[in-house]
Amino acid sequence: MLVVLTGGTGGAKLIEGLSHEIDPAQLTIICNTADDFVLHGLNISPDLDTIMYALAGLSDPEQGWGIQGDTFTALQQLQKLGGETWFKLGDKDIATHITRTRLLREGLKLSDITDRLREHLHIRARIFPMSNDGIETRVETPEGVISFQEYFVKRRWQPEVKKVLYAGVKNSRPAPDVLQAIGDAAGIIVCPSNPITSIGPILAVPGIRDALKQATAPIIGVSPMIGELAISGPAHKLMAAEGMEPSAFGAAKGYADFLDQFVIDSEDEALTNKLETLGIGVVPTSIRMKSLADKMGLARQVLALVDK
């Protein structure tokens, strides 16, 4: 069993590649939920949904999120009625949020709901939210503190970032089976996801980082950075705001207390000696995932490191 820590579109791409290289039933995915929020009265879990859609073969390959071929009739009507439309909810996608919201109101936990949705979508991999407790990534800007979704989507990550906060994380607990999955894993993979807003919240849930440090399985990380920029999104801006070097080295340093090997892009091969001072192995290769073949190729290289 492989355990994969993920969030965002970069993680979904690697997971899609992994699901084509091994039996998806061998994958246990621990997913960031600090991006979750409520809009139009609906409970939305962007990272969980992106992973589910990718594994179900439903995701939009161009956007990296949402359902391929989805329509936006409800959103267009909502706009006519004066509703907020900055977060693009497709008509099929809305069905997921309606179902999640209804089940939460019936008293089910997010982990149970995620498992039910997974089964309905015929996904064989296990998908765990990092926690059933409410945790919210918030971004402190010169104008005040805003939610990550407002910063990332509504404001298109333009405001200056002073600090990133994980509201509610100190009193949270890992979702059921998360710690056991880490302890039982034959290998653990940290996806090329934003170190601050995707992987960071997972590691901040009490008990998860310690479980990774105590794990006997090899732990392989994949860099989300090439040069001083994130492959996609604002990771470089957020890392700098948190005092981290915006580079593959900065990302690896944040994981160095539990990481065994780190996969970087060939363009960053000059960082190898510096990275090795962290006490981890370094593997340069192409980490851009523009096609399914790219995703599968990177997945094969990561799996080979797990099997060493």
Tab-separated table of C-alpha atoms in Angstrom:
chain	number	residue	atom	x	y	z
A	1	MET	CA	0.000	0.000	0.000
A	2	LEU	CA	1.313	3.427	-0.980
A	3	VAL	CA	0.283	6.541	0.928
A	4	VAL	CA	0.176	9.779	-1.036
A	5	LEU	CA	-0.035	13.273	0.508
A	6	THR	CA	-1.622	15.719	-1.880
A	7	GLY	CA	-3.591	18.830	-2.673
A	8	GLY	CA	-4.153	20.952	-5.766
A	9	THR	CA	-3.754	20.186	-9.451
A	10	GLY	CA	-0.085	19.130	-9.372
A	11	GLY	CA	-0.866	16.380	-6.905
A	12	ALA	CA	-3.847	15.233	-8.954
A	13	LYS	CA	-1.640	14.901	-12.037
A	14	LEU	CA	0.883	12.654	-10.301
A	15	ILE	CA	-1.897	10.570	-8.729
A	16	GLU	CA	-3.463	10.087	-12.140
A	17	GLY	CA	-0.095	8.842	-13.375
A	18	LEU	CA	0.293	6.509	-10.403
A	19	SER	CA	-3.185	5.068	-10.981
A	20	HIS	CA	-2.127	4.045	-14.495
A	21	GLU	CA	1.129	2.452	-13.336
A	22	ILE	CA	-0.146	0.342	-10.421
A	23	ASP	CA	-3.444	-1.065	-9.253
A	24	PRO	CA	-5.326	1.984	-7.911
A	25	ALA	CA	-6.495	-0.177	-4.993
A	26	GLN	CA	-2.897	0.024	-3.727
A	27	LEU	CA	-3.184	3.801	-3.281
A	28	THR	CA	-4.260	5.551	-0.095
A	29	ILE	CA	-4.534	9.287	-0.590
A	30	ILE	CA	-4.423	11.789	2.271
A	31	CYS	CA	-5.835	15.036	0.968
A	32	ASN	CA	-5.700	18.648	2.099
A	33	THR	CA	-9.036	20.022	3.316
A	34	ALA	CA	-7.932	23.461	4.509
A	35	ASP	CA	-9.139	24.896	1.180
A	36	ASP	CA	-12.697	23.767	1.982
A	37	PHE	CA	-15.295	26.503	2.242
A	38	VAL	CA	-19.005	27.223	2.050
A	39	LEU	CA	-20.468	29.105	-0.912
A	40	HIS	CA	-24.160	29.456	-1.816
A	41	GLY	CA	-24.858	27.312	1.233
A	42	LEU	CA	-22.864	24.420	-0.248
A	43	ASN	CA	-19.887	22.669	1.373
A	44	ILE	CA	-17.141	22.654	-1.226
A	45	SER	CA	-13.955	20.568	-0.927
A	46	PRO	CA	-11.856	21.610	-3.952
A	47	ASP	CA	-8.868	19.320	-3.413
A	48	LEU	CA	-10.918	16.239	-2.568
A	49	ASP	CA	-13.045	16.804	-5.658
A	50	THR	CA	-10.045	17.344	-7.937
A	51	ILE	CA	-8.580	14.016	-6.792
A	52	MET	CA	-11.900	12.188	-7.139
A	53	TYR	CA	-12.537	13.517	-10.628
A	54	ALA	CA	-8.995	12.635	-11.735
A	55	LEU	CA	-9.278	9.046	-10.481
A	56	ALA	CA	-12.777	8.663	-11.931
A	57	GLY	CA	-11.591	9.810	-15.357
A	58	LEU	CA	-13.855	12.857	-15.197
A	59	SER	CA	-11.430	15.743	-14.786
A	60	ASP	CA	-10.931	18.500	-17.304
A	61	PRO	CA	-7.360	18.017	-18.615
A	62	GLU	CA	-7.083	21.604	-19.823
A	63	GLN	CA	-8.097	23.331	-16.595
A	64	GLY	CA	-6.828	20.683	-14.174
A	65	TRP	CA	-9.999	21.078	-12.098
A	66	GLY	CA	-13.711	20.505	-12.538
A	67	ILE	CA	-15.463	17.985	-14.764
A	68	GLN	CA	-14.646	17.723	-18.455
A	69	GLY	CA	-17.463	18.984	-20.661
A	70	ASP	CA	-19.357	20.488	-17.737
A	71	THR	CA	-21.806	23.305	-18.383
A	72	PHE	CA	-22.448	26.429	-16.322
A	73	THR	CA	-26.160	27.085	-16.778
A	74	ALA	CA	-26.843	27.330	-13.031
A	75	LEU	CA	-23.954	29.762	-12.586
A	76	GLN	CA	-25.214	31.943	-15.441
A	77	GLN	CA	-28.676	32.063	-13.889
A	78	LEU	CA	-27.153	32.797	-10.502
A	79	GLN	CA	-25.369	35.789	-12.007
A	80	LYS	CA	-28.676	37.099	-13.357
A	81	LEU	CA	-30.059	36.875	-9.834
A	82	GLY	CA	-27.183	38.867	-8.385
A	83	GLY	CA	-25.246	35.937	-6.888
A	84	GLU	CA	-21.465	35.640	-6.649
A	85	THR	CA	-19.925	33.746	-9.561
A	86	TRP	CA	-16.181	34.165	-8.968
A	87	PHE	CA	-15.845	30.474	-8.070
A	88	LYS	CA	-16.720	28.472	-11.176
A	89	LEU	CA	-19.183	25.745	-10.209
A	90	GLY	CA	-20.204	23.539	-13.117
A	91	ASP	CA	-23.657	21.970	-13.268
A	92	LYS	CA	-22.366	18.412	-12.715
A	93	ASP	CA	-19.888	19.629	-10.122
A	94	ILE	CA	-22.711	21.234	-8.147
A	95	ALA	CA	-24.255	17.779	-7.718
A	96	THR	CA	-21.172	16.726	-5.743
A	97	HIS	CA	-21.470	19.729	-3.427
A	98	ILE	CA	-25.213	19.244	-2.941
A	99	THR	CA	-24.623	15.621	-1.979
A	100	ARG	CA	-21.789	16.461	0.428
A	101	THR	CA	-23.808	19.254	2.057
A	102	ARG	CA	-26.871	17.058	2.498
A	103	LEU	CA	-24.868	14.244	4.084
A	104	LEU	CA	-23.033	16.621	6.424
A	105	ARG	CA	-26.375	17.981	7.584
A	106	GLU	CA	-27.514	14.414	8.185
A	107	GLY	CA	-24.604	14.022	10.596
A	108	LEU	CA	-22.075	12.071	8.523
A	109	LYS	CA	-18.383	12.870	8.851
A	110	LEU	CA	-16.410	14.189	5.885
A	111	SER	CA	-14.335	10.989	5.755
A	112	ASP	CA	-17.475	8.842	5.506
A	113	ILE	CA	-18.962	11.103	2.849
A	114	THR	CA	-15.748	11.046	0.827
A	115	ASP	CA	-15.750	7.265	0.955
A	116	ARG	CA	-19.368	7.150	-0.190
A	117	LEU	CA	-18.693	9.515	-3.090
A	118	ARG	CA	-15.624	7.477	-4.028
A	119	GLU	CA	-17.710	4.315	-4.217
A	120	HIS	CA	-20.414	5.975	-6.315
A	121	LEU	CA	-17.721	7.117	-8.761
A	122	HIS	CA	-16.225	3.580	-8.860
A	123	ILE	CA	-12.839	4.753	-7.553
A	124	ARG	CA	-10.745	1.901	-6.185
A	125	ALA	CA	-8.127	4.018	-4.406
A	126	ARG	CA	-8.884	5.053	-0.840
A	127	ILE	CA	-9.226	8.796	-0.276
A	128	PHE	CA	-8.982	10.290	3.213
A	129	PRO	CA	-9.481	13.922	4.146
A	130	MET	CA	-6.622	14.942	6.417
A	131	SER	CA	-9.139	15.678	9.171
A	132	ASN	CA	-12.864	15.724	9.832
A	133	ASP	CA	-12.416	18.941	11.802
A	134	GLY	CA	-12.859	22.386	10.311
A	135	ILE	CA	-9.497	23.838	9.288
A	136	GLU	CA	-9.199	26.918	7.095
A	137	THR	CA	-6.155	28.372	5.390
A	138	ARG	CA	-6.255	32.147	5.713
A	139	VAL	CA	-3.995	34.695	4.077
A	140	GLU	CA	-2.981	37.873	5.846
A	141	THR	CA	-2.729	40.801	3.409
A	142	PRO	CA	-2.188	44.544	3.960
A	143	GLU	CA	-5.983	44.936	3.635
A	144	GLY	CA	-6.747	42.254	6.212
A	145	VAL	CA	-7.109	38.483	6.540
A	146	ILE	CA	-8.976	36.661	3.759
A	147	SER	CA	-9.717	33.015	3.005
A	148	PHE	CA	-7.375	31.159	0.700
A	149	GLN	CA	-10.107	30.757	-1.926
A	150	GLU	CA	-10.741	34.494	-1.933
A	151	TYR	CA	-7.001	35.113	-2.286
A	152	PHE	CA	-6.396	32.415	-4.885
A	153	VAL	CA	-9.545	32.516	-7.023
A	154	LYS	CA	-11.410	35.749	-6.397
A	155	ARG	CA	-8.324	37.972	-6.083
A	156	ARG	CA	-6.238	35.821	-8.478
A	157	TRP	CA	-3.352	35.746	-5.949
A	158	GLN	CA	-2.528	39.398	-6.533
A	159	PRO	CA	-2.521	40.828	-2.966
A	160	GLU	CA	0.746	40.990	-1.081
A	161	VAL	CA	1.002	38.114	1.402
A	162	LYS	CA	2.215	38.906	4.896
A	163	LYS	CA	1.440	35.588	6.586
A	164	VAL	CA	-0.448	32.321	6.098
A	165	LEU	CA	-2.558	30.888	8.915
A	166	TYR	CA	-4.240	27.494	9.453
A	167	ALA	CA	-7.258	28.427	11.529
A	168	GLY	CA	-8.525	25.588	13.725
A	169	VAL	CA	-5.611	23.239	13.124
A	170	LYS	CA	-4.255	23.192	16.696
A	171	ASN	CA	-7.403	21.545	18.047
A	172	SER	CA	-7.893	19.214	15.086
A	173	ARG	CA	-7.281	15.479	14.829
A	174	PRO	CA	-6.354	13.307	11.860
A	175	ALA	CA	-9.296	11.633	10.171
A	176	PRO	CA	-9.822	7.965	11.135
A	177	ASP	CA	-7.256	5.547	9.644
A	178	VAL	CA	-4.879	8.310	8.508
A	179	LEU	CA	-2.164	7.565	11.078
A	180	GLN	CA	-2.538	3.811	10.667
A	181	ALA	CA	-2.216	4.144	6.893
A	182	ILE	CA	1.046	6.042	7.309
A	183	GLY	CA	2.360	3.445	9.759
A	184	ASP	CA	1.386	0.516	7.527
A	185	ALA	CA	2.580	2.024	4.238
A	186	ALA	CA	5.121	0.304	2.021
A	187	GLY	CA	5.994	3.706	0.587
A	188	ILE	CA	4.960	7.321	1.083
A	189	ILE	CA	4.865	9.975	-1.628
A	190	VAL	CA	4.641	13.728	-1.095
A	191	CYS	CA	3.143	15.176	-4.268
A	192	PRO	CA	4.367	18.275	-6.132
A	193	SER	CA	1.740	20.348	-4.361
A	194	ASN	CA	1.968	23.805	-2.828
A	195	PRO	CA	4.161	23.372	0.308
A	196	ILE	CA	2.291	26.112	2.164
A	197	THR	CA	-1.375	25.648	1.300
A	198	SER	CA	-1.608	22.007	0.189
A	199	ILE	CA	0.985	19.939	2.053
A	200	GLY	CA	1.534	22.408	4.899
A	201	PRO	CA	-1.970	22.053	6.377
A	202	ILE	CA	-1.719	18.252	6.312
A	203	LEU	CA	1.578	18.350	8.210
A	204	ALA	CA	0.107	20.840	10.701
A	205	VAL	CA	-2.641	18.443	11.833
A	206	PRO	CA	-1.380	17.156	15.210
A	207	GLY	CA	0.100	13.680	14.903
A	208	ILE	CA	0.636	13.504	11.136
A	209	ARG	CA	4.150	14.927	10.959
A	210	ASP	CA	5.242	12.750	13.888
A	211	ALA	CA	3.783	9.696	12.142
A	212	LEU	CA	5.826	10.504	9.042
A	213	LYS	CA	8.998	10.916	11.098
A	214	GLN	CA	8.398	7.529	12.715
A	215	ALA	CA	7.436	5.740	9.494
A	216	THR	CA	9.690	2.912	8.368
A	217	ALA	CA	8.596	3.156	4.728
A	218	PRO	CA	10.686	5.170	2.244
A	219	ILE	CA	9.324	8.696	1.810
A	220	ILE	CA	9.730	10.308	-1.601
A	221	GLY	CA	8.920	13.949	-2.313
A	222	VAL	CA	8.473	15.622	-5.684
A	223	SER	CA	9.339	19.298	-6.064
A	224	PRO	CA	6.545	21.730	-6.953
A	225	MET	CA	9.157	24.272	-8.063
A	226	ILE	CA	11.384	24.842	-11.062
A	227	GLY	CA	13.865	27.621	-10.505
A	228	GLU	CA	12.309	30.315	-8.318
A	229	LEU	CA	8.758	29.780	-9.563
A	230	ALA	CA	6.029	27.269	-8.830
A	231	ILE	CA	5.137	24.984	-11.717
A	232	SER	CA	1.645	26.425	-11.293
A	233	GLY	CA	0.012	28.762	-8.793
A	234	PRO	CA	1.423	31.081	-6.135
A	235	ALA	CA	3.596	28.702	-4.092
A	236	HIS	CA	6.690	30.884	-4.603
A	237	LYS	CA	4.904	33.975	-3.237
A	238	LEU	CA	3.518	32.089	-0.241
A	239	MET	CA	6.837	30.415	0.538
A	240	ALA	CA	8.628	33.769	0.512
A	241	ALA	CA	5.997	35.237	2.829
A	242	GLU	CA	6.618	32.383	5.277
A	243	GLY	CA	10.380	32.889	5.226
A	244	MET	CA	11.081	29.879	3.008
A	245	GLU	CA	13.431	30.034	0.038
A	246	PRO	CA	11.146	29.875	-3.041
A	247	SER	CA	12.907	26.978	-4.721
A	248	ALA	CA	13.162	23.203	-4.738
A	249	PHE	CA	15.596	23.556	-1.834
A	250	GLY	CA	13.077	25.562	0.183
A	251	ALA	CA	10.383	22.952	-0.390
A	252	ALA	CA	12.703	20.071	0.513
A	253	LYS	CA	13.927	21.850	3.645
A	254	GLY	CA	10.334	21.997	4.866
A	255	TYR	CA	10.110	18.205	4.618
A	256	ALA	CA	13.690	17.292	5.522
A	257	ASP	CA	12.861	15.875	8.960
A	258	PHE	CA	11.016	12.938	7.376
A	259	LEU	CA	12.037	12.875	3.695
A	260	ASP	CA	14.346	10.204	2.237
A	261	GLN	CA	14.550	11.253	-1.415
A	262	PHE	CA	13.495	14.313	-3.374
A	263	VAL	CA	12.764	14.434	-7.091
A	264	ILE	CA	13.644	17.754	-8.741
A	265	ASP	CA	13.538	19.029	-12.288
A	266	SER	CA	16.654	18.651	-14.410
A	267	GLU	CA	16.786	22.446	-14.674
A	268	ASP	CA	17.493	22.520	-10.926
A	269	GLU	CA	20.279	19.930	-11.006
A	270	ALA	CA	22.735	22.600	-9.827
A	271	LEU	CA	20.927	22.482	-6.463
A	272	THR	CA	21.882	18.840	-5.906
A	273	ASN	CA	24.841	19.423	-3.577
A	274	LYS	CA	22.905	21.987	-1.558
A	275	LEU	CA	19.940	19.631	-1.265
A	276	GLU	CA	22.167	16.773	-0.154
A	277	THR	CA	23.268	18.857	2.847
A	278	LEU	CA	19.735	18.233	4.151
A	279	GLY	CA	20.566	14.532	4.397
A	280	ILE	CA	18.283	13.421	1.572
A	281	GLY	CA	18.861	11.753	-1.784
A	282	VAL	CA	18.279	13.878	-4.883
A	283	VAL	CA	16.968	12.656	-8.234
A	284	PRO	CA	16.906	15.129	-11.160
A	285	THR	CA	14.469	14.415	-14.001
A	286	SER	CA	11.686	16.107	-15.932
A	287	ILE	CA	8.833	16.876	-13.538
A	288	ARG	CA	6.557	18.826	-15.890
A	289	MET	CA	3.344	16.874	-16.480
A	290	LYS	CA	1.738	18.238	-19.631
A	291	SER	CA	0.379	14.930	-20.932
A	292	LEU	CA	-0.745	11.573	-19.588
A	293	ALA	CA	2.544	10.118	-20.818
A	294	ASP	CA	4.408	12.709	-18.709
A	295	LYS	CA	2.317	11.844	-15.642
A	296	MET	CA	2.931	8.133	-16.087
A	297	GLY	CA	6.645	8.649	-16.722
A	298	LEU	CA	7.126	10.632	-13.517
A	299	ALA	CA	5.010	8.110	-11.618
A	300	ARG	CA	7.281	5.287	-12.801
A	301	GLN	CA	10.367	7.097	-11.576
A	302	VAL	CA	8.817	7.786	-8.184
A	303	LEU	CA	7.674	4.175	-7.850
A	304	ALA	CA	11.181	2.971	-8.711
A	305	LEU	CA	12.538	5.026	-5.794
A	306	VAL	CA	9.952	3.508	-3.454
A	307	ASP	CA	11.040	0.021	-4.500
A	308	LYS	CA	14.786	0.641	-4.008
